[in-house]
Coordinates of C-alpha atoms and ligand atoms in Angstrom, one line a residue:
M1 CA 65.3 70.8 145.2
A2 CA 61.8 72.1 146.0
T3 CA 58.9 70.5 144.0
I4 CA 56.7 72.8 142.0
E5 CA 53.9 72.2 144.6
Q6 CA 56.2 73.4 147.5
T7 CA 57.3 76.4 145.5
V8 CA 53.7 77.4 144.9
R9 CA 52.8 76.9 148.5
R10 CA 55.6 79.1 149.7
T11 CA 54.8 82.0 147.4
V12 CA 53.1 85.0 149.0
D13 CA 49.8 85.9 147.2
I14 CA 50.0 89.5 146.0
F15 CA 46.3 89.7 146.8
D16 CA 46.9 89.0 150.5
R17 CA 47.1 92.7 151.2
C18 CA 43.6 93.2 149.8
R19 CA 42.2 90.5 152.1
R20 CA 43.9 92.2 155.1
F21 CA 42.5 95.6 154.3
T22 CA 39.3 95.8 156.4
A23 CA 39.2 99.4 157.6
A24 CA 36.9 100.6 154.8
R25 CA 34.4 97.7 155.1
E26 CA 34.2 98.3 158.9
M27 CA 33.2 101.9 158.2
M28 CA 30.7 100.8 155.6
D29 CA 29.1 98.4 158.1
R30 CA 28.8 101.2 160.6
G31 CA 27.2 103.5 157.9
L32 CA 30.1 106.0 158.3
Y33 CA 31.9 105.4 154.9
P34 CA 32.1 108.8 153.1
Y35 CA 33.7 107.9 149.8
F36 CA 32.3 107.0 146.3
Q37 CA 28.9 108.5 147.1
P38 CA 26.9 108.1 143.8
I39 CA 25.5 111.4 142.6
E40 CA 22.3 110.9 140.7
A41 CA 21.7 114.5 139.5
S42 CA 23.7 117.7 139.9
H43 CA 22.2 121.2 139.8
D44 CA 25.4 123.3 140.3
T45 CA 25.4 123.9 144.0
E46 CA 23.1 121.1 144.9
V47 CA 23.3 117.3 144.2
V48 CA 21.0 114.4 144.6
I49 CA 22.3 111.3 146.3
R50 CA 19.9 108.3 147.0
G51 CA 17.0 110.6 146.4
E52 CA 18.1 113.3 148.9
T53 CA 19.3 116.8 148.0
K54 CA 22.5 118.0 149.5
I55 CA 24.2 121.4 149.3
M56 CA 27.6 120.7 147.7
V57 CA 30.4 122.3 149.6
G58 CA 32.9 119.6 148.6
S59 CA 33.5 120.3 145.0
N60 CA 36.2 122.3 143.2
N61 CA 33.7 123.9 140.9
Y62 CA 34.9 127.4 142.1
L63 CA 33.3 129.6 139.5
G64 CA 30.1 127.4 139.2
L65 CA 30.6 126.9 135.5
T66 CA 29.6 123.2 135.1
H67 CA 26.0 124.2 134.3
H68 CA 26.5 127.6 132.6
P69 CA 24.3 127.6 129.5
Y70 CA 27.0 129.1 127.3
V71 CA 29.5 126.5 128.5
L72 CA 27.0 123.6 127.9
E73 CA 26.3 124.8 124.4
R74 CA 29.9 125.1 123.4
A75 CA 30.6 121.6 124.7
R76 CA 27.6 120.2 122.8
E77 CA 28.7 121.9 119.6
A78 CA 32.2 120.5 119.8
M79 CA 30.9 117.0 120.4
Y80 CA 28.8 117.1 117.3
R81 CA 31.6 118.6 115.2
Y82 CA 34.4 116.4 116.3
G83 CA 32.7 113.4 117.9
T84 CA 32.8 112.1 121.5
G85 CA 36.5 111.3 121.8
C86 CA 39.9 111.8 120.1
T87 CA 40.8 108.1 120.2
G88 CA 44.5 108.7 120.2
S89 CA 47.4 110.6 121.7
R90 CA 48.2 114.3 121.1
F91 CA 51.4 113.0 119.5
L92 CA 49.6 111.1 116.8
N93 CA 45.9 111.4 115.8
G94 CA 44.6 113.1 118.9
T95 CA 45.4 116.8 118.3
L96 CA 42.5 119.0 117.3
D97 CA 42.7 122.7 116.3
L98 CA 40.8 123.2 119.5
H99 CA 43.7 121.9 121.6
E100 CA 46.0 124.3 119.9
T101 CA 43.6 127.3 120.4
L102 CA 43.3 126.3 124.1
E103 CA 47.1 126.2 124.4
Q104 CA 47.4 129.7 123.0
R105 CA 44.7 131.1 125.3
L106 CA 46.2 129.5 128.4
A107 CA 49.7 130.8 127.6
A108 CA 48.2 134.3 127.2
L109 CA 46.4 134.0 130.6
I110 CA 49.5 132.9 132.4
G111 CA 51.8 135.3 130.6
A112 CA 53.9 132.5 129.2
E113 CA 55.4 131.8 125.7
A114 CA 53.5 128.6 125.2
S115 CA 51.5 125.8 126.9
L116 CA 50.8 122.1 126.5
V117 CA 47.5 120.4 127.2
Y118 CA 47.5 116.9 128.9
S119 CA 44.5 114.7 129.6
T120 CA 44.4 115.3 133.3
G121 CA 46.2 117.6 135.8
F122 CA 47.7 114.5 137.5
Q123 CA 49.3 113.4 134.3
T124 CA 50.6 117.0 133.7
N125 CA 52.5 116.9 136.9
L126 CA 53.8 113.4 136.3
G127 CA 54.8 114.3 132.7
V128 CA 56.5 117.6 133.5
I129 CA 58.6 116.3 136.5
A130 CA 59.5 113.0 135.0
G131 CA 60.3 114.7 131.7
L132 CA 62.6 117.3 133.2
V133 CA 64.2 115.8 136.3
G134 CA 66.8 113.4 134.8
R135 CA 69.6 111.5 136.4
G136 CA 71.7 113.7 138.8
S137 CA 69.0 116.4 138.9
V138 CA 67.0 117.2 142.1
V139 CA 63.3 118.1 142.6
V140 CA 62.7 120.0 145.8
Q141 CA 59.1 119.9 147.1
D142 CA 57.0 121.4 149.9
R143 CA 56.0 118.5 152.2
L144 CA 52.3 119.3 151.7
N145 CA 52.4 119.3 147.9
H146 CA 49.7 117.5 146.0
A147 CA 50.2 113.7 145.5
S148 CA 50.7 114.2 141.7
L149 CA 53.8 116.4 142.2
L150 CA 55.2 113.9 144.6
D151 CA 54.4 110.9 142.4
G152 CA 56.0 112.8 139.5
S153 CA 59.3 112.6 141.3
Q154 CA 58.9 108.8 141.9
L155 CA 58.7 108.5 138.1
A156 CA 61.6 110.8 137.5
A157 CA 65.2 109.5 137.4
G158 CA 66.4 112.3 139.6
E159 CA 66.3 112.7 143.4
L160 CA 63.4 114.0 145.5
V161 CA 64.1 116.2 148.5
R162 CA 61.2 117.6 150.6
Y163 CA 61.2 120.5 153.0
P164 CA 58.7 121.3 155.8
H165 CA 55.6 123.2 154.7
G166 CA 56.4 126.8 154.0
D167 CA 59.9 126.6 155.6
M168 CA 62.0 128.9 153.4
G169 CA 65.1 128.4 155.7
A170 CA 64.9 124.7 155.1
L171 CA 64.5 125.2 151.3
R172 CA 67.5 127.4 151.2
R173 CA 69.6 124.7 153.1
V174 CA 68.5 122.1 150.6
L175 CA 69.5 124.3 147.6
E176 CA 72.8 125.0 149.3
R177 CA 73.6 121.3 149.8
N178 CA 72.7 120.6 146.2
R179 CA 74.7 123.3 144.5
D180 CA 76.5 120.7 142.4
A181 CA 73.3 118.9 141.2
N182 CA 72.6 118.5 137.5
G183 CA 69.9 121.1 137.7
I184 CA 67.2 121.8 140.4
L185 CA 63.5 122.1 140.0
I186 CA 61.4 123.5 142.9
A187 CA 57.8 122.3 142.8
T188 CA 55.1 123.8 144.9
D189 CA 51.3 124.1 145.2
G190 CA 50.2 127.7 144.5
V191 CA 47.2 127.1 146.9
F192 CA 47.6 124.1 149.2
S193 CA 44.7 121.9 148.5
M194 CA 44.0 120.6 152.1
E195 CA 44.9 123.8 154.0
G196 CA 43.6 126.5 151.6
N197 CA 46.6 128.8 152.1
I198 CA 48.6 130.5 149.4
V199 CA 52.3 129.8 149.0
D200 CA 54.7 132.7 149.7
L201 CA 55.7 132.9 146.1
P202 CA 57.8 136.1 146.3
A203 CA 60.0 134.5 149.0
L204 CA 60.3 131.3 147.0
L205 CA 61.3 133.1 143.8
E206 CA 63.9 135.1 145.6
I207 CA 65.6 131.9 146.8
K208 CA 65.2 130.0 143.5
E209 CA 66.8 132.9 141.6
Q210 CA 69.7 133.1 144.1
Y211 CA 70.5 129.5 143.5
G212 CA 69.7 129.3 139.7
A213 CA 67.0 126.8 140.2
R214 CA 63.8 126.5 138.2
I215 CA 60.2 126.5 139.6
L216 CA 57.0 124.7 138.8
V217 CA 53.9 126.2 140.5
D218 CA 50.9 123.9 140.6
D219 CA 48.0 126.3 140.2
A220 CA 45.2 123.8 140.2
H221 CA 43.3 125.7 142.8
S222 CA 44.6 129.2 141.8
V223 CA 43.8 129.7 138.1
G224 CA 40.4 131.2 137.8
V225 CA 40.5 132.0 141.5
L226 CA 43.6 134.2 142.2
G227 CA 44.7 137.3 140.4
P228 CA 42.8 140.1 138.7
N229 CA 42.2 138.0 135.6
G230 CA 42.2 134.6 137.3
G231 CA 45.7 134.2 136.1
G232 CA 46.7 132.3 139.3
T233 CA 49.4 132.7 142.0
G234 CA 51.9 134.5 139.8
E235 CA 49.3 137.1 138.8
H236 CA 48.1 137.4 142.4
F237 CA 51.6 138.4 143.5
G238 CA 52.4 140.3 140.3
V239 CA 55.3 138.0 139.5
Q240 CA 54.1 136.0 136.5
D241 CA 57.2 136.8 134.5
R242 CA 59.4 135.2 137.1
V243 CA 57.6 131.9 137.3
D244 CA 59.2 129.3 135.0
L245 CA 56.4 126.8 134.8
T246 CA 52.8 126.9 135.8
M247 CA 50.6 123.9 136.0
I248 CA 46.8 124.2 135.5
T249 CA 44.0 121.7 135.9
F250 CA 40.6 121.9 134.2
S251 CA 38.9 119.8 136.9
K252 CA 38.2 122.8 139.1
S253 CA 37.5 126.4 137.9
F254 CA 37.3 125.1 134.3
A255 CA 34.4 122.7 135.0
S256 CA 35.9 119.8 133.1
I257 CA 38.8 117.5 133.1
G258 CA 42.3 117.9 131.7
G259 CA 45.5 119.8 132.6
A260 CA 48.2 122.0 131.1
V261 CA 51.7 123.4 131.7
A262 CA 52.6 126.9 130.6
G263 CA 56.2 128.1 130.2
P264 CA 59.0 128.8 127.8
E265 CA 58.5 127.6 124.2
E266 CA 61.7 125.5 124.2
V267 CA 60.6 123.6 127.4
I268 CA 57.1 123.0 125.9
H269 CA 58.7 121.8 122.7
Y270 CA 60.9 119.4 124.6
L271 CA 58.0 118.0 126.7
K272 CA 56.0 117.5 123.5
H273 CA 58.7 115.0 122.5
H274 CA 59.8 113.5 125.8
S275 CA 56.8 113.5 128.2
R276 CA 55.5 110.0 128.3
P277 CA 52.1 110.7 130.0
L278 CA 51.4 113.0 127.1
I279 CA 52.7 110.8 124.3
F280 CA 51.3 107.5 125.5
S281 CA 47.8 108.5 126.6
A282 CA 44.8 109.6 124.6
S283 CA 44.1 113.4 124.5
M284 CA 41.3 115.4 126.1
P285 CA 38.0 114.8 124.3
P286 CA 36.5 117.6 122.1
S287 CA 33.7 118.5 124.5
A288 CA 36.1 118.9 127.4
V289 CA 38.4 121.2 125.4
A290 CA 35.5 123.3 124.2
T291 CA 34.2 123.5 127.8
V292 CA 37.5 125.0 129.0
L293 CA 37.6 127.5 126.1
A294 CA 34.0 128.5 127.0
C295 CA 35.0 128.9 130.6
L296 CA 37.9 131.2 129.5
D297 CA 35.3 133.3 127.7
V298 CA 33.0 133.4 130.7
M299 CA 35.9 134.3 133.0
E300 CA 36.6 137.3 130.7
Q301 CA 33.0 138.4 130.3
E302 CA 31.8 137.8 133.9
P303 CA 34.6 138.8 136.2
E304 CA 32.0 139.5 138.9
R305 CA 31.9 135.7 139.4
R306 CA 35.3 135.8 141.0
D307 CA 34.2 138.6 143.3
R308 CA 31.2 136.6 144.3
L309 CA 33.5 133.5 145.0
W310 CA 35.7 135.5 147.3
A311 CA 32.7 137.2 149.0
N312 CA 31.2 133.7 149.6
A313 CA 34.5 132.3 150.9
A314 CA 34.8 135.2 153.4
Y315 CA 31.2 134.7 154.5
L316 CA 31.5 131.0 155.1
R317 CA 34.9 131.3 156.8
A318 CA 33.6 134.0 159.1
G319 CA 30.4 132.0 159.8
L320 CA 32.3 128.9 160.7
Q321 CA 34.8 130.8 162.9
S322 CA 32.0 132.6 164.7
I323 CA 30.6 129.3 165.9
G324 CA 34.1 128.4 167.2
F325 CA 35.6 126.3 164.4
D326 CA 39.3 126.5 163.7
T327 CA 39.8 127.2 160.0
A328 CA 43.6 127.2 160.5
E329 CA 45.6 128.8 157.6
S330 CA 42.7 129.0 155.1
E331 CA 42.7 132.2 153.1
T332 CA 41.0 131.0 149.9
P333 CA 37.7 129.4 148.9
I334 CA 39.1 126.1 150.4
I335 CA 38.0 126.2 154.1
P336 CA 38.9 123.1 156.2
V337 CA 37.7 122.9 159.8
S338 CA 39.3 120.9 162.5
S339 CA 37.2 117.9 163.5
G340 CA 39.4 116.0 166.0
D341 CA 40.3 112.3 165.6
M342 CA 39.2 109.9 162.7
E343 CA 36.3 108.4 164.6
K344 CA 34.8 111.8 165.4
T345 CA 35.4 113.0 161.8
F346 CA 33.5 110.2 160.3
I347 CA 30.6 110.7 162.7
F348 CA 30.7 114.4 162.0
W349 CA 30.8 113.9 158.2
R350 CA 27.8 111.5 158.4
A351 CA 25.7 113.9 160.6
L352 CA 26.3 116.8 158.2
F353 CA 25.5 114.5 155.2
D354 CA 22.2 113.5 156.9
G355 CA 21.6 117.2 157.5
G356 CA 21.9 117.8 153.8
V357 CA 25.5 119.1 153.5
F358 CA 28.2 117.4 151.4
T359 CA 31.7 117.9 152.7
N360 CA 35.0 116.0 152.3
P361 CA 36.9 114.4 155.3
V362 CA 40.7 114.9 155.4
L363 CA 42.4 112.0 157.2
P364 CA 45.9 110.7 157.9
P365 CA 48.3 110.5 156.1
A366 CA 47.2 113.9 154.7
V367 CA 47.1 115.2 158.3
P368 CA 48.4 114.0 161.7
E369 CA 46.3 111.4 163.6
N370 CA 44.3 113.8 165.8
Q371 CA 44.1 116.7 163.5
C372 CA 41.5 115.5 161.0
R373 CA 39.4 118.0 159.1
L374 CA 36.3 118.4 157.2
R375 CA 37.1 120.3 154.1
T376 CA 34.6 122.7 152.6
S377 CA 35.1 124.6 149.4
V378 CA 32.9 127.5 148.2
M379 CA 31.5 128.2 144.8
A380 CA 30.6 131.6 143.2
T381 CA 27.1 130.3 142.7
H382 CA 26.3 129.4 146.3
T383 CA 23.5 131.6 147.6
T384 CA 23.8 133.3 151.0
E385 CA 20.8 131.2 152.1
Q386 CA 22.7 128.0 151.2
L387 CA 25.8 129.1 153.1
D388 CA 23.6 129.9 156.1
R389 CA 22.2 126.4 156.0
V390 CA 25.7 125.0 155.9
I391 CA 26.8 127.1 158.8
D392 CA 23.6 126.1 160.8
A393 CA 24.4 122.4 160.1
F394 CA 28.0 122.8 161.3
R395 CA 26.7 124.6 164.4
T396 CA 24.1 121.9 165.3
V397 CA 26.5 118.9 164.6
G398 CA 29.6 120.6 166.0
S399 CA 28.0 121.4 169.4
K400 CA 26.3 117.9 169.6
L401 CA 29.7 116.3 169.1
G402 CA 31.5 118.7 171.4
V403 CA 33.8 120.0 168.6
V404 CA 32.6 123.5 169.3
G405 CA 30.9 125.0 172.4
A406 CA 27.1 124.5 172.5
G407 CA 26.7 128.3 172.9
G408 CA 28.5 129.0 169.6
Ligands
PLP501 C1 47.0 120.7 143.8 C2 46.5 119.7 142.8 N1 47.3 119.4 141.8 C3 46.9 118.5 140.8 C4 45.7 117.9 140.9 C5 45.3 116.9 139.8 O1 44.4 117.4 138.9 P1 43.4 116.6 138.1 O2 42.2 116.4 138.9 O3 43.1 117.4 136.9 O4 44.0 115.3 137.7 C6 44.8 118.2 141.9 C7 43.4 117.7 141.9 O5 43.1 116.9 142.7 C8 45.2 119.2 142.9 O6 44.4 119.5 143.9

């Protein structure tokens, strides 16, 4: 029999993987590490990092509402009325009248019977999928869906099946094979967050209706952005009444943090009593809820912001394309450009950063090895002058690195 000492010596240390992980430190040593950049001050479209001002084209602040005076004032008022935090779950002591008002307003925006507010968008997806997809049920997902949708299915008791991005034929085959399942949920991004393209929702709905499945549309990048009232992908295609569940985040157009799901009252009621990420986590703080309510007011009162957002997106996309950058499928304010392999992408990112432009690198496993990207996203409040500076920086760095022709 092994002695205690022998047993201890044979046991693998769970921390070994941490010691073996050297890739990030190597990039830090080379000054090419793009993550966790500490922002010292933020002025809407510009941020200060280590004393230097950068134009922010890496945020999801689509409508530019994080610094809107009305939004700031509503957030301040709520903090003084209710305090800084709710210190408890929605289920117990963490529901404010503000949460319920927000749920009613979101349901109206989405054209749904009811909605339910969670503490983050990520938790919303975990909570909805794990809450609904029980044993014997199947959740079918586009391969490029956001991590939170995919992780939701890891948490669920049912089975996950993925189909290639946008491949409706493959989706149909999955549904055909799973006709006997104990219920099917199709989950899809409304706007794909790394590509910036819009899901073909009418085609998806036709298939899901044919097979009696249900659908969850993750409208993190769509609410506030798509549709005449900012109602998201369903409103954009005029099919809101055919979408079963819509997921929303407040970390993008709504200038805050939190998430929600909108859908039939009976489903919302069920989730309120079965969704563990809702029940076992503290609720959104008062200032955050008031921020989202204020953003809804601004969205109604200043619809021109959305027009400005789309005009800016078209301007930046055309500018980048005119230099020779490939913006692939982008058709929204998310505009990724191809930047080659990982090494080149890090060098590209750093040169843009030094040139005063903040972008986000997109690397494997989000994309194949040699198809890395730098992802830009546009805000309604970017000025044309700022976008010109971004385009100029891309031109200078892109031609220096040979990503685009020097004449571009
Ligand atoms: C498509 C999509 N879904 C869900 C989330 C998660 O949202 P949150 O940031 O509110 O947790 C994100 C944000 O990164 C996202 O892009």
